[in-house]
């Protein structure tokens, strides 16, 4: 039978649930015993607080008889049973019906001693309602949880958790029907479990992966690769050189390296580990009650052993919390240049909350600087220092370094129990026990910090190797390489090997043999010093003022500019120096001076013509050629002395010029009838960002966002009323428009499922039915196109397929999940059958994503956010040209800003003349 105890145990750990079901004996856990006693005492006190006219019943059938009585609370003195389920419901409330001749509504009540409710508490009351509903033969729609020190009442609709409760019950049923316990998985519940010692002992015997903190999902990932133990995992670590573009990103945690450190029993260092302790180190540890959000003990260890001074700040009641905070600030203010160090995020939250509640010192004070620049040692250790212990807990690391606590059974959870016991008894021995535990934590923190300082070289002149530590960069790769570095204990062999290097032979050996020494490749000198214009072009002035449109103007002097440009022939490109002349004018109305194009007057690259810019942008954006490569190409082929900053300015000016084009593309897409949407990651100086792509069948636009949150795309498409084609990312579901989910994505997921479950006949039947459904649709599209007149005949096939799913009662987990997914996306999988011109896949967006991916490989995370956005502006124009079959280089050379206008001119097959930023020469 599945009881409330087994249900609660399963939520914490399946192994615990199984062991409780078979009556496995356990070693006493002081904290677990205290928690159980606290639950029972809180429940007894809660029952006493019920109304005095409480009626006690001994059978659920009594509840059926009294449902028509006046409202009252019914305390059940034994578990409610329904079939194979049993629940120890604490109390039941009857709410009168809204009308006559109706039964009272049943409301289960559960007493929870904590102030903050967890997911398990909600599921437990949901389980009570589930069992009570089956036993009483009535629907239970509302449940109550009375919890906390103030006996707060939390009301919950049982429908919110009923589905999840049903799933958990099914999993427990399958678990209890097994003859052997599930695989051991150590998790966060272990410290408060009575089976902790048993499970950890078994895990160490098996060398289980969960010793490293891996979850079920993480273990399964390694198990699929044939890795089942920590020892096996240790051999999979591969030292890799960190790319420069990831310099601003934090190190990645490697479970395989942790396993390697455990296997070899040596500390391993990754990257440049830094610990700043320039000043007087102050190691502090805080004890508190998270459930009550109350901090009652602060321990400080000032300086290093053996001359360190210990301080203790104790709060008897919540009102004393401000007192110990002020005491901490006073101690820090009295220390010369204090450096505050702690372990974990608990102290970080403490500093933040205390500063908000009681104020913080000024930033220029010693205490203010210490609090602002406090160091979390765990963040220094994480992913950079791998001690040979299974976790990064302070106790494990400190014990590895030789430290031991005064009370070997003390822990953070046990300190919570001690505090509650002290509040009830005011026993001074318990208080001294808490203070001693806090002082031991500070001492352990000091030892860990000193060890890290020695490993990083900031504490002494010793190298990590002298201290028994290993730098990962010095490890040899496990995979053999043909080009490995030659090393030999025989010095003569090293000298012989050095004499075989390519440069050594050509520069020394061949010359002494009478052969001609290789010539040094010299770069050709620039030809830009030749200033004489090879061609002069007279530009026609506008007939009216560009600002106000007035034709009245005053003629000014003739202005000129000489630029280095390119001349495009039919099959050639030549370098040429061109002089442009224009008659300047001044508008009589607005006094605006107009002469040469404003780009020349404002730009930083005034001596470079528009064709140079077009040639450069075409290669960098259209052909994905790196800017450095283009710099060498332009210098070698045309003699242009373009430095890298000038090339970047050309890109900036082009992006600014075509920002109007990009906005017009975006407006046409949003106000159209079809959008393909997708997103991908972007690297901005080592920081993660996202690029969203929107496209129809003719144009593409790329938009940069700082995150993948759905608010951005939802706000952008809030006025879109056409059909949105996308993948199954949940952010698109909130957009109010007809949607078509990509069937290619869906088909790949189904294919992965049948590959993962080859013997699941139910899953195979679903996939075969889906394939038989979609194949005729694809054949119709191939013959008739995307026309709803021909596609609507398949709607009845879709209805038939869903009727098959509805009447099928699948037992396998994979088939059940697949069925749920079909039902969830019924309105979005076959939308293309009801609209004209709507594709059934998202390949248009994926093609655009691939274009950005190729450009992303060229940028390689070296560009800023502004630079990436400029690239996206130009890429939007480039890909839109490709989608319409237009030549991107010709569009750039034309100087036009509107793709539709340029497309119409191409259809007229008029060969472009020489243009300079939209002005015909």
Short mmCIF file of N, CA and C in Angstrom, two decimals, residues 250-336:
data_model
loop_
_atom_site.label_atom_id
_atom_site.label_comp_id
_atom_site.label_asym_id
_atom_site.label_seq_id
_atom_site.Cartn_x
_atom_site.Cartn_y
_atom_site.Cartn_z
N UNK A 250 33.50 32.38 -17.27
CA UNK A 250 33.99 31.59 -16.15
C UNK A 250 34.34 30.18 -16.60
N UNK A 251 35.22 29.53 -15.83
CA UNK A 251 35.64 28.17 -16.16
C UNK A 251 34.47 27.20 -16.04
N UNK A 252 34.50 26.17 -16.85
CA UNK A 252 33.48 25.13 -16.81
C UNK A 252 33.90 24.04 -15.82
N UNK A 253 32.94 23.58 -15.03
CA UNK A 253 33.23 22.55 -14.04
C UNK A 253 33.30 21.19 -14.74
N UNK A 254 34.37 20.44 -14.49
CA UNK A 254 34.58 19.14 -15.11
C UNK A 254 34.46 18.05 -14.06
N UNK A 255 33.39 17.25 -14.13
CA UNK A 255 33.26 16.11 -13.22
C UNK A 255 34.37 15.10 -13.46
N UNK A 256 34.82 14.98 -14.71
CA UNK A 256 35.89 14.03 -15.01
C UNK A 256 37.20 14.43 -14.34
N UNK A 257 37.47 15.73 -14.23
CA UNK A 257 38.68 16.19 -13.56
C UNK A 257 38.58 15.97 -12.05
N UNK A 258 37.38 16.15 -11.50
CA UNK A 258 37.17 15.87 -10.08
C UNK A 258 37.43 14.39 -9.81
N UNK A 259 36.95 13.53 -10.72
CA UNK A 259 37.19 12.09 -10.56
C UNK A 259 38.68 11.77 -10.66
N UNK A 260 39.39 12.48 -11.54
CA UNK A 260 40.83 12.27 -11.69
C UNK A 260 41.57 12.68 -10.42
N UNK A 261 41.16 13.78 -9.81
CA UNK A 261 41.78 14.22 -8.57
C UNK A 261 41.55 13.21 -7.45
N UNK A 262 40.35 12.63 -7.40
CA UNK A 262 40.05 11.62 -6.38
C UNK A 262 40.89 10.37 -6.61
N UNK A 263 41.00 9.96 -7.87
CA UNK A 263 41.75 8.73 -8.18
C UNK A 263 43.23 8.87 -7.84
N UNK A 264 43.81 10.02 -8.19
CA UNK A 264 45.24 10.21 -7.96
C UNK A 264 45.55 10.75 -6.57
N UNK A 265 44.52 11.25 -5.85
CA UNK A 265 44.76 11.78 -4.51
C UNK A 265 45.56 13.05 -4.50
N UNK A 266 45.50 13.84 -5.58
CA UNK A 266 46.25 15.09 -5.67
C UNK A 266 45.33 16.22 -6.11
N UNK A 267 45.65 17.41 -5.62
CA UNK A 267 44.89 18.60 -6.00
C UNK A 267 45.27 19.03 -7.41
N UNK A 268 44.27 19.37 -8.23
CA UNK A 268 44.50 19.82 -9.60
C UNK A 268 44.02 21.26 -9.75
N UNK A 269 44.82 22.07 -10.46
CA UNK A 269 44.51 23.48 -10.66
C UNK A 269 44.21 23.75 -12.12
N UNK A 270 43.19 24.57 -12.37
CA UNK A 270 42.80 24.94 -13.73
C UNK A 270 42.86 26.45 -13.86
N UNK A 271 43.54 26.93 -14.89
CA UNK A 271 43.58 28.36 -15.16
C UNK A 271 44.39 29.14 -14.14
N UNK A 272 44.14 30.43 -14.13
CA UNK A 272 44.86 31.35 -13.24
C UNK A 272 44.03 31.58 -11.98
N UNK A 273 44.31 30.81 -10.94
CA UNK A 273 43.57 30.92 -9.69
C UNK A 273 44.13 32.10 -8.90
N UNK A 274 43.24 33.00 -8.49
CA UNK A 274 43.67 34.20 -7.76
C UNK A 274 42.88 34.34 -6.48
N UNK A 275 43.60 34.62 -5.38
CA UNK A 275 42.99 34.89 -4.08
C UNK A 275 43.68 36.10 -3.48
N UNK A 276 42.95 37.22 -3.45
CA UNK A 276 43.51 38.46 -2.95
C UNK A 276 43.35 38.53 -1.42
N UNK A 277 44.47 38.54 -0.68
CA UNK A 277 44.45 38.64 0.78
C UNK A 277 45.42 39.72 1.24
N UNK A 278 45.43 40.85 0.55
CA UNK A 278 46.33 41.94 0.89
C UNK A 278 45.70 42.77 2.00
N UNK A 279 46.01 42.44 3.21
CA UNK A 279 45.45 43.10 4.37
C UNK A 279 45.32 42.11 5.51
N UNK A 280 44.46 42.45 6.46
CA UNK A 280 44.23 41.56 7.60
C UNK A 280 43.07 40.63 7.28
N UNK A 281 43.33 39.32 7.15
CA UNK A 281 42.23 38.41 6.81
C UNK A 281 41.25 38.26 7.97
N UNK A 282 39.96 38.32 7.66
CA UNK A 282 38.90 38.13 8.65
C UNK A 282 38.00 37.02 8.13
N UNK A 283 38.07 35.86 8.78
CA UNK A 283 37.27 34.71 8.38
C UNK A 283 35.99 34.71 9.21
N UNK A 284 34.84 34.74 8.55
CA UNK A 284 33.61 34.81 9.32
C UNK A 284 32.60 33.77 8.83
N UNK A 285 31.81 33.31 9.79
CA UNK A 285 30.79 32.30 9.52
C UNK A 285 29.52 32.69 10.27
N UNK A 286 28.37 32.49 9.63
CA UNK A 286 27.09 32.92 10.19
C UNK A 286 26.20 31.70 10.37
N UNK A 287 25.51 31.64 11.48
CA UNK A 287 24.50 30.61 11.73
C UNK A 287 23.14 31.28 11.76
N UNK A 288 22.17 30.62 11.16
CA UNK A 288 20.83 31.20 11.13
C UNK A 288 19.76 30.15 10.97
N UNK A 289 18.52 30.59 10.99
CA UNK A 289 17.36 29.72 10.78
C UNK A 289 16.71 30.16 9.47
N UNK A 290 17.00 29.49 8.35
CA UNK A 290 16.47 29.92 7.06
C UNK A 290 14.95 29.96 7.02
N UNK A 291 14.31 29.06 7.75
CA UNK A 291 12.85 29.00 7.73
C UNK A 291 12.24 30.26 8.33
N UNK A 292 12.90 30.84 9.31
CA UNK A 292 12.41 32.06 9.94
C UNK A 292 13.13 33.30 9.44
N UNK A 293 14.11 33.12 8.53
CA UNK A 293 14.88 34.24 7.99
C UNK A 293 15.50 35.05 9.13
N UNK A 294 16.12 34.33 10.06
CA UNK A 294 16.66 34.93 11.28
C UNK A 294 18.09 34.46 11.46
N UNK A 295 19.02 35.43 11.69
CA UNK A 295 20.43 35.12 11.93
C UNK A 295 20.74 35.38 13.40
N UNK A 296 21.32 34.37 14.08
CA UNK A 296 21.49 34.48 15.52
C UNK A 296 22.94 34.38 16.00
N UNK A 297 23.89 34.00 15.11
CA UNK A 297 25.26 33.83 15.57
C UNK A 297 26.24 34.21 14.46
N UNK A 298 27.20 35.07 14.81
CA UNK A 298 28.27 35.46 13.88
C UNK A 298 29.60 35.13 14.56
N UNK A 299 30.43 34.38 13.86
CA UNK A 299 31.76 34.06 14.36
C UNK A 299 32.82 34.71 13.50
N UNK A 300 33.82 35.32 14.11
CA UNK A 300 34.90 36.00 13.39
C UNK A 300 36.24 35.47 13.88
N UNK A 301 37.13 35.20 12.94
CA UNK A 301 38.50 34.83 13.25
C UNK A 301 39.41 35.83 12.56
N UNK A 302 40.02 36.73 13.32
CA UNK A 302 40.81 37.83 12.78
C UNK A 302 42.28 37.44 12.77
N UNK A 303 42.91 37.51 11.59
CA UNK A 303 44.31 37.16 11.47
C UNK A 303 44.50 35.68 11.23
N UNK A 304 45.75 35.26 11.19
CA UNK A 304 46.09 33.87 10.93
C UNK A 304 46.61 33.22 12.20
N UNK A 305 46.45 31.89 12.24
CA UNK A 305 46.95 31.13 13.39
C UNK A 305 48.47 31.25 13.48
N UNK A 306 49.08 31.22 14.69
CA UNK A 306 48.42 30.99 15.99
C UNK A 306 48.02 32.28 16.71
N UNK A 307 48.24 33.44 16.08
CA UNK A 307 47.97 34.71 16.76
C UNK A 307 46.57 35.25 16.43
N UNK A 308 45.71 34.41 15.91
CA UNK A 308 44.38 34.85 15.50
C UNK A 308 43.50 35.13 16.73
N UNK A 309 42.58 36.08 16.59
CA UNK A 309 41.64 36.43 17.63
C UNK A 309 40.23 36.02 17.21
N UNK A 310 39.51 35.38 18.13
CA UNK A 310 38.16 34.91 17.82
C UNK A 310 37.13 35.80 18.48
N UNK A 311 36.07 36.15 17.74
CA UNK A 311 34.97 36.97 18.26
C UNK A 311 33.66 36.22 18.02
N UNK A 312 32.75 36.32 18.99
CA UNK A 312 31.44 35.69 18.88
C UNK A 312 30.36 36.71 19.15
N UNK A 313 29.36 36.78 18.27
CA UNK A 313 28.23 37.69 18.41
C UNK A 313 26.96 36.85 18.44
N UNK A 314 26.23 36.89 19.57
CA UNK A 314 25.07 36.01 19.78
C UNK A 314 23.80 36.83 19.89
N UNK A 315 22.75 36.37 19.21
CA UNK A 315 21.44 37.02 19.28
C UNK A 315 20.47 36.09 19.98
N UNK A 316 19.96 36.52 21.13
CA UNK A 316 19.01 35.69 21.88
C UNK A 316 17.65 35.67 21.21
N UNK A 317 17.22 36.82 20.72
CA UNK A 317 15.93 36.93 20.06
C UNK A 317 16.11 37.65 18.73
N UNK A 318 15.03 37.67 17.94
CA UNK A 318 15.09 38.33 16.63
C UNK A 318 15.39 39.82 16.77
N UNK A 319 14.99 40.41 17.90
CA UNK A 319 15.26 41.84 18.10
C UNK A 319 16.74 42.12 18.26
N UNK A 320 17.55 41.10 18.59
CA UNK A 320 18.99 41.29 18.77
C UNK A 320 19.76 41.17 17.46
N UNK A 321 19.07 40.90 16.37
CA UNK A 321 19.75 40.73 15.09
C UNK A 321 20.48 41.99 14.67
N UNK A 322 19.85 43.14 14.84
CA UNK A 322 20.50 44.41 14.50
C UNK A 322 21.72 44.64 15.38
N UNK A 323 21.65 44.20 16.63
CA UNK A 323 22.76 44.39 17.56
C UNK A 323 24.01 43.65 17.09
N UNK A 324 23.86 42.39 16.68
CA UNK A 324 25.05 41.64 16.24
C UNK A 324 25.56 42.15 14.90
N UNK A 325 24.68 42.71 14.07
CA UNK A 325 25.13 43.31 12.81
C UNK A 325 25.99 44.54 13.09
N UNK A 326 25.54 45.37 14.01
CA UNK A 326 26.33 46.55 14.38
C UNK A 326 27.64 46.13 15.04
N UNK A 327 27.59 45.05 15.82
CA UNK A 327 28.82 44.56 16.43
C UNK A 327 29.83 44.10 15.40
N UNK A 328 29.34 43.45 14.33
CA UNK A 328 30.23 43.03 13.24
C UNK A 328 30.89 44.24 12.58
N UNK A 329 30.10 45.28 12.32
CA UNK A 329 30.66 46.48 11.67
C UNK A 329 31.68 47.17 12.57
N UNK A 330 31.42 47.20 13.88
CA UNK A 330 32.37 47.83 14.81
C UNK A 330 33.69 47.08 14.83
N UNK A 331 33.64 45.75 14.81
CA UNK A 331 34.88 44.97 14.81
C UNK A 331 35.66 45.19 13.53
N UNK A 332 34.96 45.22 12.40
CA UNK A 332 35.65 45.46 11.12
C UNK A 332 36.25 46.86 11.08
N UNK A 333 35.57 47.83 11.67
CA UNK A 333 36.08 49.21 11.66
C UNK A 333 37.35 49.34 12.49
N UNK A 334 37.52 48.47 13.48
CA UNK A 334 38.69 48.56 14.35
C UNK A 334 39.91 47.82 13.79
N UNK A 335 39.76 47.17 12.65
CA UNK A 335 40.85 46.38 12.05
C UNK A 335 41.48 47.18 10.92
N UNK A 336 42.76 47.10 10.81
CA UNK A 336 43.49 47.80 9.75
C UNK A 336 43.38 47.02 8.44
#
